[in-house]
Coordinates of C-alpha atoms and ligand atoms in Angstrom, one line a residue:
M1 CA -7.3 -24.9 -10.3
K2 CA -4.0 -24.2 -12.5
A3 CA -2.6 -21.2 -11.9
R4 CA 0.0 -19.3 -13.5
I5 CA 2.9 -17.8 -11.1
A6 CA 6.1 -16.1 -11.2
V7 CA 8.8 -16.0 -9.1
L8 CA 12.1 -13.4 -8.6
P9 CA 14.6 -14.4 -5.7
G10 CA 16.1 -11.9 -6.2
D11 CA 18.8 -11.0 -4.6
G12 CA 21.3 -11.9 -1.2
I13 CA 18.7 -13.4 0.8
G14 CA 16.3 -13.7 -1.6
P15 CA 16.6 -17.2 -3.1
E16 CA 16.6 -19.1 0.8
V17 CA 12.9 -17.4 1.3
I18 CA 12.0 -17.7 -1.7
A19 CA 12.7 -21.6 -1.7
A20 CA 11.1 -21.6 1.6
G21 CA 8.1 -19.9 0.0
L22 CA 7.5 -22.3 -2.4
T23 CA 7.9 -25.5 -0.1
C24 CA 4.7 -24.0 0.8
L25 CA 2.9 -23.6 -2.2
R26 CA 4.0 -27.2 -3.7
A27 CA 2.6 -28.3 -0.8
I28 CA -0.1 -26.4 -0.4
A29 CA -0.9 -27.6 -4.6
A30 CA -0.5 -31.9 -3.4
R31 CA -2.8 -31.0 -0.6
F32 CA -6.2 -29.5 -2.5
G33 CA -5.3 -30.6 -6.2
H34 CA -4.1 -27.7 -7.4
E35 CA -1.4 -27.0 -10.4
F36 CA 0.4 -24.0 -9.8
E37 CA 3.1 -23.2 -13.1
L38 CA 6.1 -22.2 -11.6
E39 CA 8.7 -19.6 -13.7
E40 CA 11.6 -18.8 -11.8
L41 CA 13.2 -15.2 -13.5
P42 CA 16.3 -13.4 -13.5
F43 CA 15.4 -9.4 -11.6
G44 CA 16.8 -7.2 -9.4
G45 CA 20.9 -7.1 -9.2
A46 CA 21.4 -10.6 -10.2
A47 CA 19.9 -9.6 -13.1
I48 CA 22.2 -6.4 -14.1
D49 CA 25.1 -8.9 -13.4
S50 CA 22.8 -11.5 -16.4
H51 CA 21.4 -9.5 -18.2
G52 CA 22.6 -5.3 -18.1
E53 CA 19.5 -4.5 -16.2
P54 CA 17.3 -5.3 -13.0
L55 CA 13.9 -5.8 -14.6
P56 CA 14.6 -7.8 -18.3
A57 CA 11.8 -7.6 -20.5
A58 CA 11.4 -11.5 -20.2
T59 CA 11.2 -11.3 -16.7
L60 CA 8.4 -8.6 -17.2
A61 CA 6.6 -10.5 -20.3
A62 CA 5.8 -13.7 -18.1
C63 CA 5.0 -11.2 -15.0
R64 CA 2.5 -10.0 -17.1
A65 CA 2.0 -13.2 -18.4
A66 CA 1.0 -14.5 -15.2
D67 CA -2.0 -14.8 -12.2
A68 CA 0.8 -13.8 -9.8
V69 CA 4.6 -12.3 -9.1
L70 CA 6.1 -13.7 -5.9
L71 CA 9.3 -11.5 -5.1
G72 CA 12.1 -12.1 -2.5
A73 CA 14.5 -9.3 -2.1
I74 CA 16.2 -7.3 -4.1
G75 CA 19.2 -5.3 -3.7
G76 CA 23.0 -5.7 -1.6
P77 CA 26.7 -2.7 -1.5
K78 CA 27.5 -4.6 -5.0
W79 CA 25.2 -2.3 -6.9
S80 CA 24.5 0.7 -4.3
A81 CA 27.6 3.3 -4.6
P82 CA 26.0 7.0 -5.2
D83 CA 27.4 6.5 -8.6
A84 CA 25.9 3.1 -9.6
P85 CA 25.0 3.5 -13.3
L86 CA 21.5 0.9 -12.2
R87 CA 20.6 0.3 -9.9
P88 CA 18.1 -3.1 -8.7
E89 CA 15.8 -0.8 -6.8
A90 CA 14.8 1.2 -10.1
G91 CA 14.2 -2.5 -11.6
L92 CA 11.7 -2.8 -8.8
L93 CA 10.4 0.3 -9.1
Q94 CA 9.4 -0.1 -12.4
L95 CA 8.0 -3.8 -11.8
R96 CA 5.4 -1.8 -9.5
K97 CA 4.2 0.5 -12.1
A98 CA 4.6 -1.6 -14.9
L99 CA 2.2 -4.2 -13.2
G100 CA -0.5 -1.4 -12.1
V101 CA 0.0 -2.9 -8.3
Y102 CA -0.6 1.0 -6.7
A103 CA -2.2 -0.6 -3.7
N104 CA -0.4 -2.1 -0.7
L105 CA -0.9 -4.0 1.9
R106 CA 0.9 -4.4 4.2
P107 CA -0.9 -6.3 8.0
V108 CA 0.7 -6.4 10.7
K109 CA -0.8 -8.9 13.5
V110 CA 1.3 -9.6 16.7
H111 CA 1.1 -13.4 17.6
A112 CA 0.3 -14.2 20.9
A113 CA 3.4 -16.4 21.2
L114 CA 5.2 -13.3 19.8
A115 CA 4.5 -10.9 21.9
A116 CA 8.1 -10.7 24.3
A117 CA 10.1 -10.9 20.7
S118 CA 9.3 -7.7 20.3
T119 CA 11.6 -4.7 22.3
L120 CA 8.0 -2.5 23.2
K121 CA 7.1 -3.4 26.0
A122 CA 4.1 -6.9 25.8
E123 CA 1.3 -5.1 27.4
V124 CA 1.5 -2.5 24.7
V125 CA 1.7 -4.4 21.8
E126 CA -0.7 -7.8 22.6
G127 CA -3.4 -7.9 20.3
V128 CA -2.0 -5.4 17.7
D129 CA -3.8 -5.9 14.2
L130 CA -3.4 -3.7 11.9
V131 CA -3.5 -3.2 8.0
F132 CA -1.5 -0.3 6.3
V133 CA -2.7 1.1 3.2
R134 CA 0.5 1.7 1.0
E135 CA -0.7 4.1 -2.1
L136 CA 2.2 2.1 -4.3
T137 CA 3.0 3.9 -7.5
G138 CA 3.1 7.4 -6.7
G139 CA 5.0 10.8 -4.7
I140 CA 8.2 11.4 -4.5
Y141 CA 9.4 7.8 -6.0
F142 CA 8.4 8.2 -8.8
G143 CA 8.1 12.6 -9.6
D144 CA 11.1 13.7 -11.8
K145 CA 14.0 13.8 -10.0
T146 CA 18.3 15.9 -10.9
R147 CA 21.0 16.1 -9.3
D148 CA 24.1 18.0 -9.9
A149 CA 27.4 17.9 -7.6
R150 CA 25.6 20.5 -5.8
R151 CA 22.0 20.4 -5.3
A152 CA 19.1 17.6 -6.0
T153 CA 15.8 16.9 -6.9
D154 CA 12.8 14.9 -6.4
L155 CA 9.4 15.7 -7.5
C156 CA 7.0 14.9 -5.4
V157 CA 3.5 14.6 -7.3
Y158 CA -0.3 13.5 -6.4
T159 CA -3.3 13.6 -8.7
A160 CA -7.2 13.5 -7.4
E161 CA -7.4 10.3 -8.7
E162 CA -4.3 8.4 -7.7
V163 CA -5.9 9.6 -4.1
E164 CA -9.2 8.6 -4.6
R165 CA -8.5 4.8 -5.9
I166 CA -6.3 4.4 -2.7
V167 CA -8.5 5.5 -0.1
R168 CA -11.2 3.4 -1.8
V169 CA -9.2 0.3 -1.4
A170 CA -8.6 0.6 2.3
A171 CA -11.9 1.9 3.3
R172 CA -13.6 -0.9 1.5
L173 CA -11.1 -3.0 3.2
A174 CA -11.8 -1.1 6.6
R175 CA -15.3 -2.4 6.4
T176 CA -14.7 -5.8 6.4
R177 CA -12.8 -5.0 9.8
R178 CA -13.5 -2.8 12.8
R179 CA -14.3 0.5 10.2
R180 CA -11.7 2.5 11.1
L181 CA -9.6 4.2 8.5
T182 CA -6.8 6.3 9.9
S183 CA -4.9 8.3 7.2
I184 CA -1.4 9.8 7.0
D185 CA -0.4 12.8 6.0
K186 CA 1.5 16.5 6.4
A187 CA -0.8 18.0 5.2
N188 CA 0.1 21.2 7.3
V189 CA 3.4 21.8 5.3
L190 CA 2.6 19.6 2.1
E191 CA 0.6 20.7 -0.9
T192 CA -0.1 16.8 -1.9
S193 CA -1.2 15.9 1.5
R194 CA -3.9 18.9 1.0
L195 CA -4.5 17.3 -1.5
W196 CA -4.8 13.9 0.0
R197 CA -6.7 14.8 3.2
A198 CA -9.3 16.7 1.2
V199 CA -9.9 14.1 -1.3
C200 CA -9.7 11.7 1.3
Q201 CA -12.2 13.1 3.6
R202 CA -14.9 13.8 0.2
V203 CA -14.2 10.1 -1.0
M204 CA -15.2 8.6 2.9
E205 CA -17.8 11.0 3.8
Q206 CA -19.6 10.6 0.6
E207 CA -18.5 6.5 -0.4
F208 CA -18.1 5.8 3.3
P209 CA -20.5 6.9 5.7
D210 CA -20.6 3.8 7.4
V211 CA -16.2 3.7 8.2
R212 CA -14.7 6.2 11.3
L213 CA -12.3 8.3 9.7
E214 CA -9.2 9.9 11.3
H215 CA -6.5 12.0 10.3
Q216 CA -3.4 12.2 11.7
L217 CA 0.5 13.8 10.8
V218 CA 2.7 11.3 10.0
D219 CA 5.2 12.7 12.6
A220 CA 2.2 12.0 15.3
A221 CA 1.3 8.6 13.7
A222 CA 5.2 7.5 14.2
M223 CA 5.0 8.0 17.8
H224 CA 0.8 6.9 18.6
L225 CA 2.1 3.7 16.9
I226 CA 4.2 3.1 19.6
H227 CA 2.9 3.9 22.0
R228 CA -1.3 2.3 21.6
P229 CA -0.5 0.2 18.2
R230 CA -4.2 -1.7 19.3
D231 CA -6.4 1.9 18.1
F232 CA -5.4 1.1 14.5
D233 CA -6.7 -1.1 12.2
V234 CA -6.6 0.9 8.7
L235 CA -4.2 3.1 7.7
V236 CA -3.7 4.5 4.1
T237 CA -0.9 6.4 3.4
E238 CA 1.0 7.8 0.6
N239 CA 4.0 5.9 -0.9
M240 CA 7.1 6.8 1.4
F241 CA 5.8 7.7 4.6
G242 CA 4.3 4.0 3.7
D243 CA 7.5 3.0 3.1
I244 CA 8.8 4.1 6.5
L245 CA 6.5 3.9 8.8
T246 CA 6.2 -0.3 8.2
D247 CA 9.8 -0.3 9.3
E248 CA 8.9 0.9 11.7
A249 CA 5.6 -0.9 12.9
S250 CA 7.3 -4.1 12.0
M251 CA 8.3 -4.4 15.7
L252 CA 5.9 -4.4 16.9
A253 CA 5.8 -7.4 15.3
G254 CA 8.5 -8.7 16.8
S255 CA 11.0 -9.2 13.4
L256 CA 10.9 -7.2 9.5
G257 CA 11.6 -10.8 8.9
L258 CA 7.9 -11.5 9.4
L259 CA 6.1 -9.3 7.6
P260 CA 4.1 -10.1 4.2
S261 CA 2.9 -7.7 1.9
A262 CA 0.4 -7.9 -1.5
S263 CA 0.2 -5.4 -4.0
L264 CA -2.8 -5.1 -6.1
G265 CA -4.1 -3.0 -9.0
E266 CA -7.1 -3.0 -11.0
G267 CA -7.4 -6.4 -11.7
R268 CA -5.6 -9.8 -9.9
R269 CA -2.9 -10.9 -10.5
G270 CA -0.7 -9.3 -7.3
L271 CA 3.3 -8.7 -6.7
Y272 CA 3.0 -10.6 -3.8
E273 CA 6.9 -9.7 -1.7
P274 CA 8.1 -9.8 2.4
I275 CA 8.3 -6.2 3.1
H276 CA 11.8 -6.7 4.0
G277 CA 15.2 -6.2 2.1
S278 CA 17.8 -8.7 0.8
A279 CA 19.9 -8.6 4.3
P280 CA 23.3 -9.4 2.5
D281 CA 24.8 -9.8 6.2
I282 CA 23.4 -13.0 5.9
A283 CA 22.4 -13.8 2.6
G284 CA 24.1 -17.1 1.6
R285 CA 23.4 -19.1 5.7
G286 CA 19.9 -21.0 5.2
I287 CA 18.9 -18.7 8.5
A288 CA 17.0 -16.3 7.3
N289 CA 12.8 -15.6 8.3
P290 CA 11.1 -17.3 5.9
F291 CA 7.6 -16.4 7.4
G292 CA 7.4 -12.7 5.6
T293 CA 7.5 -14.4 2.7
I294 CA 5.3 -18.0 3.6
Y295 CA 2.4 -15.4 4.8
S296 CA 3.3 -13.4 1.5
V297 CA 1.7 -16.2 -0.3
A298 CA -1.0 -17.3 1.9
L299 CA -1.6 -13.8 0.6
L300 CA -0.9 -14.8 -3.1
L301 CA -3.9 -17.6 -2.7
R302 CA -6.1 -15.3 -1.4
H303 CA -5.6 -12.0 -3.4
S304 CA -4.8 -13.6 -7.0
L305 CA -5.7 -17.2 -7.1
G306 CA -9.1 -16.5 -4.7
L307 CA -8.5 -20.0 -3.0
T308 CA -9.4 -18.5 0.3
A309 CA -9.3 -21.6 2.4
E310 CA -6.2 -22.9 1.2
A311 CA -4.8 -19.0 2.1
E312 CA -6.0 -19.5 5.9
A313 CA -4.8 -22.8 6.2
L314 CA -1.4 -22.0 5.6
E315 CA -2.2 -19.1 7.8
R316 CA -3.1 -21.3 10.6
A317 CA -0.3 -23.5 9.4
A318 CA 2.5 -20.8 10.2
D319 CA 0.8 -19.7 13.2
A320 CA 0.8 -22.6 14.9
T321 CA 4.4 -23.5 13.8
L322 CA 5.2 -19.9 16.0
A323 CA 2.8 -21.0 18.2
V324 CA 5.4 -24.6 19.1
G325 CA 8.5 -22.5 19.0
V326 CA 10.1 -22.7 16.0
R327 CA 12.1 -19.0 15.6
T328 CA 14.9 -18.7 12.9
A329 CA 17.6 -16.2 14.3
D330 CA 16.3 -13.3 14.4
L331 CA 13.6 -14.4 17.0
V332 CA 15.5 -16.3 19.1
G333 CA 15.4 -14.3 22.4
A334 CA 11.1 -14.7 22.0
G335 CA 12.0 -18.4 22.9
G336 CA 13.2 -21.6 21.6
P337 CA 16.4 -23.2 19.5
S338 CA 17.1 -21.4 16.4
S339 CA 16.3 -23.6 13.6
G340 CA 17.3 -22.6 9.6
S341 CA 14.9 -21.4 6.8
R342 CA 14.7 -25.2 5.3
A343 CA 13.7 -26.4 8.7
A344 CA 11.2 -23.8 9.1
A345 CA 9.5 -24.0 6.1
E346 CA 8.7 -27.2 6.2
A347 CA 7.9 -26.9 9.4
V348 CA 4.8 -24.8 8.4
V349 CA 4.4 -27.7 6.3
R350 CA 4.3 -30.1 8.6
S351 CA 1.1 -28.4 10.1
L352 CA -0.9 -28.3 7.3
P353 CA -4.7 -29.9 7.0
P354 CA -4.6 -33.1 5.5
P355 CA -6.0 -32.8 2.6
P356 CA -10.1 -32.2 2.4
Ligands
LIG401 C1 9.8 -2.0 0.7 C2 11.8 -1.2 -0.2 C3 11.8 -0.5 -1.3 C4 10.7 0.8 -1.3 C5 13.0 -0.7 -1.7 C6 13.5 -1.9 -1.6 C7 13.1 0.4 -3.4 O1 12.1 -1.2 1.1 O2 9.3 -2.4 -0.5 O3 9.3 -0.8 2.0 O4 11.0 1.6 -0.5 O5 9.2 0.6 -1.8
LIG402 MG1 11.0 -0.7 2.8

C-alpha cells in the first residue's frame, strides 16, 4: 500500500528515537512491499526557534493531509521559564485538538524478560497487561485559564458527549480483551467527575452490558495500580488523571522509555508518540530507549494503516529483541550490556521475519 506519514521529531531525544522508529518503519515497508512517504516537519521547541511558533501552519497542514502522524517528544529547559511567551507543550495540545484525536490509548505490558527491571517486586508485575484510554482533548488542559501576580485559575470542563465517546472507545476495546473496564474519577469531590460517572454508567448499561464495569476514585486507583496491577484490563479516565496515572503505570513495565501511545479520533488518522518526554539530560548521546517509539510505529501500522500482520511482526521483533537481552541504559539493571538507540533498532530489524 501507499501511505503518507508526517514525522515530527521535536526536541531533546525526540530526533534520536524517531530515527530508530523510522529504521523499523522502512524495514517493514521494504519487507512487506509498501511505499511510505515520510515527511519530516518542524514542531515543538525546535519550531519555536526556527519558525517562531511550536506548531507552524505548514506542519499542521501536512499532518491533516497525512494518513498518520509520528511524533518524538517536545519541550526542554530552553522553553520552559514560568513566563515563557511560547511553549512547545501548547503546540502539542493544539495539534491533538486540531486533529480531533480525543482517545489516547496507552498499553502497559510487562515483558517477561523485564519483570526484574521494575522497582516493584517481580511477583507483583509479572503478567500485567492493561490499557489506559485517556481522554485527550478536554478537561483542565483545555479550559479557560487566568493568572495575575497573586491568583491563577484553570477551568475543568467536560460535556456528556465527550464522556460518551471516550467510554465507547474503551468499552469496544475491552470487548476485544478480558471485558473488564475500570472508570477512574474523583466523583466524591468534582462535579466533572460526577457527570463522568453518571454518563459512563448509563452508556455501559445501555450499550455494553457484557463488559464488567467498576468505578474507582483516582487516589485509590493510584494505589491499586502498584498493589494489584494484574487486576486491571482497560482503564478509562479524564485527561489529567490519565497523564499522571500512565507515568505511574510505566514503572510496572520497568521504564517510561518502553511505552507507546496511539491518539485516535473518528477517522483512521492517528497521532502516535512514545509517552516519555524529551529527556534533555540525555539528549544527543544516542542512548535513549527507542522501544516506546518502535511500539508506537506498530500501533500506527495497526490503527491508521490497517496493517495488522505488519504491526504484529514489528511487535514480535521488538519483544524478541528485549527477550534476548538488548537493553538501553535505562534498563541495564535488568541484565545485558547497554546498547545505543540505533543499535537497538537495528537489532529489532534483524529480528523481523523474512518477507511473506
Ligand atoms: C504526555 C505529556 C504531555 C501531556 C505534555 C508534554 C503536554 O506529558 O503526553 O503525557 O501532559 O499530555
Ligand atoms: Mg505525560
